[in-house]
Amino acid sequence: DDESCEIRDGVLGCINQNPCKALGCRPRERCNLEDGQAKCVPSLVASCWAWGDPHYHTFDGLDFDFQGTCSYTMAKFCGNDPTLVPFKVEGKNHIRGGVKSVSYISLANIEVYGQLISIHWREVGKVRVNGVLTLLPAVLQDNKVQLYQSGMTAVLETDFGLRVTYDWNWHLVLDLPSSYSEQTCGLCGNFNLQP
């Protein structure tokens, strides 16, 4: 039993010893106690990526190849949980060299908090924020979105755990916490942990 009860002045009073029980976390979240406060935290972070010409790996571990040359939704929030922050990540493929059947990631577009951040092929050290070429590092939306360079990779991190990296060449990676499990759609899958 998670409650301790006692009678004081003829009145029965009970204290819930487990604040996590009442919190009701989402699937694939767990409750953490921080300074006596119950808080839901993701139980895992999954990665999805596109690399090469191009190969894809979903949040759920499925690998596939797809040679289209348009812009494609990698992942976006497709759920109805109003407490989750909506986002969308697109990858645009283009043909390099003379082989028309081979395409590579050439652009990553990330929409979050009303901002459009674009990371273009070969624009090393820079991103475009709502169309404006911006040198890294940069901070948006009162520190909710951080943009920086790590080695030869552009990194976007949000306060809710979305992390997008693109090497300005051919490797795009999305990391997403399991709070978004079964709340996504796109080439990265629906994040239900079933390939």
mmCIF file of C-alpha atoms in Angstrom:
data_model
loop_
_atom_site.group_PDB
_atom_site.id
_atom_site.type_symbol
_atom_site.label_atom_id
_atom_site.label_comp_id
_atom_site.label_asym_id
_atom_site.label_seq_id
_atom_site.Cartn_x
_atom_site.Cartn_y
_atom_site.Cartn_z
ATOM 1 C CA ASP A 1 0.000 0.000 0.000
ATOM 2 C CA ASP A 2 1.318 3.460 -0.919
ATOM 3 C CA GLU A 3 -0.653 5.369 1.714
ATOM 4 C CA SER A 4 0.033 5.824 5.391
ATOM 5 C CA CYS A 5 -3.001 6.665 7.499
ATOM 6 C CA GLU A 6 -3.493 7.731 11.083
ATOM 7 C CA ILE A 7 -6.281 9.063 13.264
ATOM 8 C CA ARG A 8 -5.778 12.524 14.784
ATOM 9 C CA ASP A 9 -8.428 14.188 16.863
ATOM 10 C CA GLY A 10 -10.913 11.549 15.732
ATOM 11 C CA VAL A 11 -10.282 12.265 12.019
ATOM 12 C CA LEU A 12 -8.707 9.739 9.679
ATOM 13 C CA GLY A 13 -5.978 11.327 7.565
ATOM 14 C CA CYS A 14 -3.961 9.596 4.863
ATOM 15 C CA ILE A 15 -0.779 10.637 3.071
ATOM 16 C CA ASN A 16 0.111 9.221 -0.319
ATOM 17 C CA GLN A 17 3.695 7.965 -0.025
ATOM 18 C CA ASN A 18 4.027 7.484 -3.797
ATOM 19 C CA PRO A 19 3.441 10.719 -5.739
ATOM 20 C CA CYS A 20 4.274 8.837 -8.957
ATOM 21 C CA LYS A 21 1.122 6.750 -8.694
ATOM 22 C CA ALA A 22 -1.139 9.767 -9.198
ATOM 23 C CA LEU A 23 0.985 11.317 -11.968
ATOM 24 C CA GLY A 24 -0.041 8.983 -14.810
ATOM 25 C CA CYS A 25 2.897 9.113 -17.211
ATOM 26 C CA ARG A 26 2.568 8.372 -20.935
ATOM 27 C CA PRO A 27 3.503 4.951 -22.323
ATOM 28 C CA ARG A 28 7.302 4.603 -22.533
ATOM 29 C CA GLU A 29 7.821 7.208 -19.817
ATOM 30 C CA ARG A 30 8.792 6.597 -16.218
ATOM 31 C CA CYS A 31 8.322 8.663 -13.104
ATOM 32 C CA ASN A 32 11.354 10.260 -11.452
ATOM 33 C CA LEU A 33 11.310 11.890 -8.047
ATOM 34 C CA GLU A 34 13.325 15.115 -8.048
ATOM 35 C CA ASP A 35 13.412 17.021 -4.748
ATOM 36 C CA GLY A 36 10.254 15.196 -3.690
ATOM 37 C CA GLN A 37 8.451 16.215 -6.895
ATOM 38 C CA ALA A 38 7.189 13.559 -9.286
ATOM 39 C CA LYS A 39 8.109 14.129 -12.913
ATOM 40 C CA CYS A 40 7.541 12.038 -16.043
ATOM 41 C CA VAL A 41 10.696 11.428 -18.071
ATOM 42 C CA PRO A 42 11.207 9.447 -21.303
ATOM 43 C CA SER A 43 12.375 5.884 -20.743
ATOM 44 C CA LEU A 44 14.504 5.952 -23.910
ATOM 45 C CA VAL A 45 15.692 8.076 -26.806
ATOM 46 C CA ALA A 46 15.461 6.569 -30.294
ATOM 47 C CA SER A 47 17.408 7.555 -33.407
ATOM 48 C CA CYS A 48 16.386 7.714 -37.035
ATOM 49 C CA TRP A 49 18.793 8.490 -39.823
ATOM 50 C CA ALA A 50 19.284 8.910 -43.535
ATOM 51 C CA TRP A 51 22.738 8.519 -44.999
ATOM 52 C CA GLY A 52 24.488 7.786 -48.241
ATOM 53 C CA ASP A 53 22.488 7.336 -51.370
ATOM 54 C CA PRO A 54 20.110 7.275 -49.271
ATOM 55 C CA HIS A 55 19.629 4.554 -46.754
ATOM 56 C CA TYR A 56 17.106 4.998 -43.949
ATOM 57 C CA HIS A 57 16.847 3.638 -40.414
ATOM 58 C CA THR A 58 13.584 4.258 -38.503
ATOM 59 C CA PHE A 59 13.017 4.950 -34.804
ATOM 60 C CA ASP A 60 11.710 1.378 -34.674
ATOM 61 C CA GLY A 61 14.844 -0.204 -36.179
ATOM 62 C CA LEU A 62 13.660 -0.843 -39.741
ATOM 63 C CA ASP A 63 16.281 -0.317 -42.483
ATOM 64 C CA PHE A 64 15.263 0.508 -46.058
ATOM 65 C CA ASP A 65 16.558 2.271 -49.179
ATOM 66 C CA PHE A 66 14.681 4.932 -51.090
ATOM 67 C CA GLN A 67 16.018 6.901 -54.061
ATOM 68 C CA GLY A 68 13.450 9.680 -54.476
ATOM 69 C CA THR A 69 14.618 13.199 -55.332
ATOM 70 C CA CYS A 70 11.990 15.359 -53.622
ATOM 71 C CA SER A 71 11.537 16.729 -50.109
ATOM 72 C CA TYR A 72 10.303 14.082 -47.693
ATOM 73 C CA THR A 73 8.974 14.221 -44.169
ATOM 74 C CA MET A 74 11.469 12.385 -42.001
ATOM 75 C CA ALA A 75 9.418 12.809 -38.832
ATOM 76 C CA LYS A 76 6.688 15.064 -37.564
ATOM 77 C CA PHE A 77 4.312 15.207 -34.643
ATOM 78 C CA CYS A 78 1.088 13.541 -35.783
ATOM 79 C CA GLY A 79 -0.500 12.904 -32.419
ATOM 80 C CA ASN A 80 -3.168 14.699 -30.425
ATOM 81 C CA ASP A 81 -1.394 15.165 -27.079
ATOM 82 C CA PRO A 82 -1.587 18.923 -26.405
ATOM 83 C CA THR A 83 1.314 18.753 -23.935
ATOM 84 C CA LEU A 84 3.805 17.680 -26.641
ATOM 85 C CA VAL A 85 5.520 20.347 -28.765
ATOM 86 C CA PRO A 86 4.720 19.997 -32.491
ATOM 87 C CA PHE A 87 7.678 19.710 -34.869
ATOM 88 C CA LYS A 88 8.503 18.624 -38.412
ATOM 89 C CA VAL A 89 11.803 17.496 -39.938
ATOM 90 C CA GLU A 90 12.164 17.201 -43.706
ATOM 91 C CA GLY A 91 15.020 15.889 -45.794
ATOM 92 C CA LYS A 92 15.488 16.949 -49.397
ATOM 93 C CA ASN A 93 17.340 14.635 -51.744
ATOM 94 C CA HIS A 94 19.174 15.588 -54.917
ATOM 95 C CA ILE A 95 21.223 13.800 -57.556
ATOM 96 C CA ARG A 96 24.997 14.251 -57.441
ATOM 97 C CA GLY A 97 27.300 13.349 -60.273
ATOM 98 C CA GLY A 98 26.196 11.653 -63.452
ATOM 99 C CA VAL A 99 24.253 8.725 -62.004
ATOM 100 C CA LYS A 100 20.594 9.716 -62.216
ATOM 101 C CA SER A 101 19.426 6.779 -60.104
ATOM 102 C CA VAL A 102 21.397 7.851 -57.016
ATOM 103 C CA SER A 103 20.281 10.666 -54.716
ATOM 104 C CA TYR A 104 21.743 12.102 -51.510
ATOM 105 C CA ILE A 105 20.396 14.246 -48.657
ATOM 106 C CA SER A 106 21.150 17.859 -49.562
ATOM 107 C CA LEU A 107 18.965 19.837 -47.166
ATOM 108 C CA ALA A 108 17.383 19.428 -43.757
ATOM 109 C CA ASN A 109 14.390 21.599 -42.837
ATOM 110 C CA ILE A 110 13.254 21.707 -39.217
ATOM 111 C CA GLU A 111 10.036 23.449 -38.180
ATOM 112 C CA VAL A 112 9.662 24.027 -34.447
ATOM 113 C CA TYR A 113 8.244 26.814 -32.241
ATOM 114 C CA GLY A 114 7.127 28.722 -35.352
ATOM 115 C CA GLN A 115 10.686 28.847 -36.749
ATOM 116 C CA LEU A 116 12.042 27.264 -39.935
ATOM 117 C CA ILE A 117 15.668 26.216 -39.640
ATOM 118 C CA SER A 118 17.333 24.985 -42.845
ATOM 119 C CA ILE A 119 20.697 23.271 -43.020
ATOM 120 C CA HIS A 120 21.987 23.231 -46.599
ATOM 121 C CA TRP A 121 24.534 20.994 -48.286
ATOM 122 C CA ARG A 122 28.059 22.508 -48.148
ATOM 123 C CA GLU A 123 27.045 25.598 -46.105
ATOM 124 C CA VAL A 124 29.457 24.551 -43.344
ATOM 125 C CA GLY A 125 29.264 26.616 -40.153
ATOM 126 C CA LYS A 126 25.943 28.175 -41.148
ATOM 127 C CA VAL A 127 22.202 27.532 -41.064
ATOM 128 C CA ARG A 128 19.267 29.514 -42.403
ATOM 129 C CA VAL A 129 16.716 30.738 -39.882
ATOM 130 C CA ASN A 130 13.472 31.730 -41.613
ATOM 131 C CA GLY A 131 15.526 32.243 -44.793
ATOM 132 C CA VAL A 132 18.271 34.362 -43.182
ATOM 133 C CA LEU A 133 21.801 32.936 -43.396
ATOM 134 C CA THR A 134 23.020 32.667 -39.797
ATOM 135 C CA LEU A 135 26.455 31.817 -38.413
ATOM 136 C CA LEU A 136 26.645 29.168 -35.709
ATOM 137 C CA PRO A 137 26.188 29.094 -32.761
ATOM 138 C CA ALA A 138 22.713 30.603 -32.392
ATOM 139 C CA VAL A 139 19.900 30.447 -29.835
ATOM 140 C CA LEU A 140 16.184 30.834 -30.651
ATOM 141 C CA GLN A 141 12.924 31.147 -28.727
ATOM 142 C CA ASP A 142 14.383 32.092 -25.334
ATOM 143 C CA ASN A 143 16.865 29.206 -25.327
ATOM 144 C CA LYS A 144 14.269 26.590 -26.359
ATOM 145 C CA VAL A 145 16.238 25.903 -29.571
ATOM 146 C CA GLN A 146 20.024 25.775 -29.665
ATOM 147 C CA LEU A 147 22.015 25.598 -32.890
ATOM 148 C CA TYR A 148 25.740 24.908 -32.968
ATOM 149 C CA GLN A 149 28.529 23.153 -34.832
ATOM 150 C CA SER A 150 30.135 19.995 -33.456
ATOM 151 C CA GLY A 151 33.107 18.956 -35.559
ATOM 152 C CA MET A 152 31.847 18.883 -39.153
ATOM 153 C CA THR A 153 28.193 18.594 -38.136
ATOM 154 C CA ALA A 154 25.386 21.097 -37.596
ATOM 155 C CA VAL A 155 23.383 20.365 -34.451
ATOM 156 C CA LEU A 156 19.878 21.539 -33.490
ATOM 157 C CA GLU A 157 18.674 20.755 -29.967
ATOM 158 C CA THR A 158 15.311 21.633 -28.426
ATOM 159 C CA ASP A 159 14.241 21.879 -24.807
ATOM 160 C CA PHE A 160 11.893 18.888 -25.286
ATOM 161 C CA GLY A 161 14.623 16.499 -26.446
ATOM 162 C CA LEU A 162 14.515 16.616 -30.252
ATOM 163 C CA ARG A 163 18.056 16.608 -31.621
ATOM 164 C CA VAL A 164 18.798 16.900 -35.345
ATOM 165 C CA THR A 165 22.274 16.665 -36.852
ATOM 166 C CA TYR A 166 23.346 17.063 -40.471
ATOM 167 C CA ASP A 167 26.947 16.905 -41.667
ATOM 168 C CA TRP A 168 26.384 19.390 -44.514
ATOM 169 C CA ASN A 169 26.986 16.460 -46.849
ATOM 170 C CA TRP A 170 24.969 13.218 -46.693
ATOM 171 C CA HIS A 171 24.205 12.129 -43.109
ATOM 172 C CA LEU A 172 21.033 13.302 -41.298
ATOM 173 C CA VAL A 173 20.212 11.996 -37.795
ATOM 174 C CA LEU A 174 17.153 12.601 -35.585
ATOM 175 C CA ASP A 175 17.070 11.707 -31.898
ATOM 176 C CA LEU A 176 13.674 11.817 -30.194
ATOM 177 C CA PRO A 177 12.597 10.933 -26.635
ATOM 178 C CA SER A 178 10.034 8.194 -26.114
ATOM 179 C CA SER A 179 7.459 10.735 -24.867
ATOM 180 C CA TYR A 180 6.704 10.968 -28.624
ATOM 181 C CA SER A 181 6.151 7.212 -28.930
ATOM 182 C CA GLU A 182 3.262 6.514 -31.347
ATOM 183 C CA GLN A 183 2.886 10.275 -31.909
ATOM 184 C CA THR A 184 5.047 10.573 -35.060
ATOM 185 C CA CYS A 185 4.719 9.889 -38.776
ATOM 186 C CA GLY A 186 7.067 10.092 -41.760
ATOM 187 C CA LEU A 187 9.948 8.030 -43.102
ATOM 188 C CA CYS A 188 11.224 7.582 -39.521
ATOM 189 C CA GLY A 189 8.100 5.585 -38.645
ATOM 190 C CA ASN A 190 5.490 5.878 -35.917
ATOM 191 C CA PHE A 191 7.882 5.114 -33.020
ATOM 192 C CA ASN A 192 5.950 2.171 -31.607
ATOM 193 C CA LEU A 193 9.156 0.096 -31.289
ATOM 194 C CA GLN A 194 7.827 -2.425 -33.837
ATOM 195 C CA PRO A 195 9.810 -2.373 -37.114
#
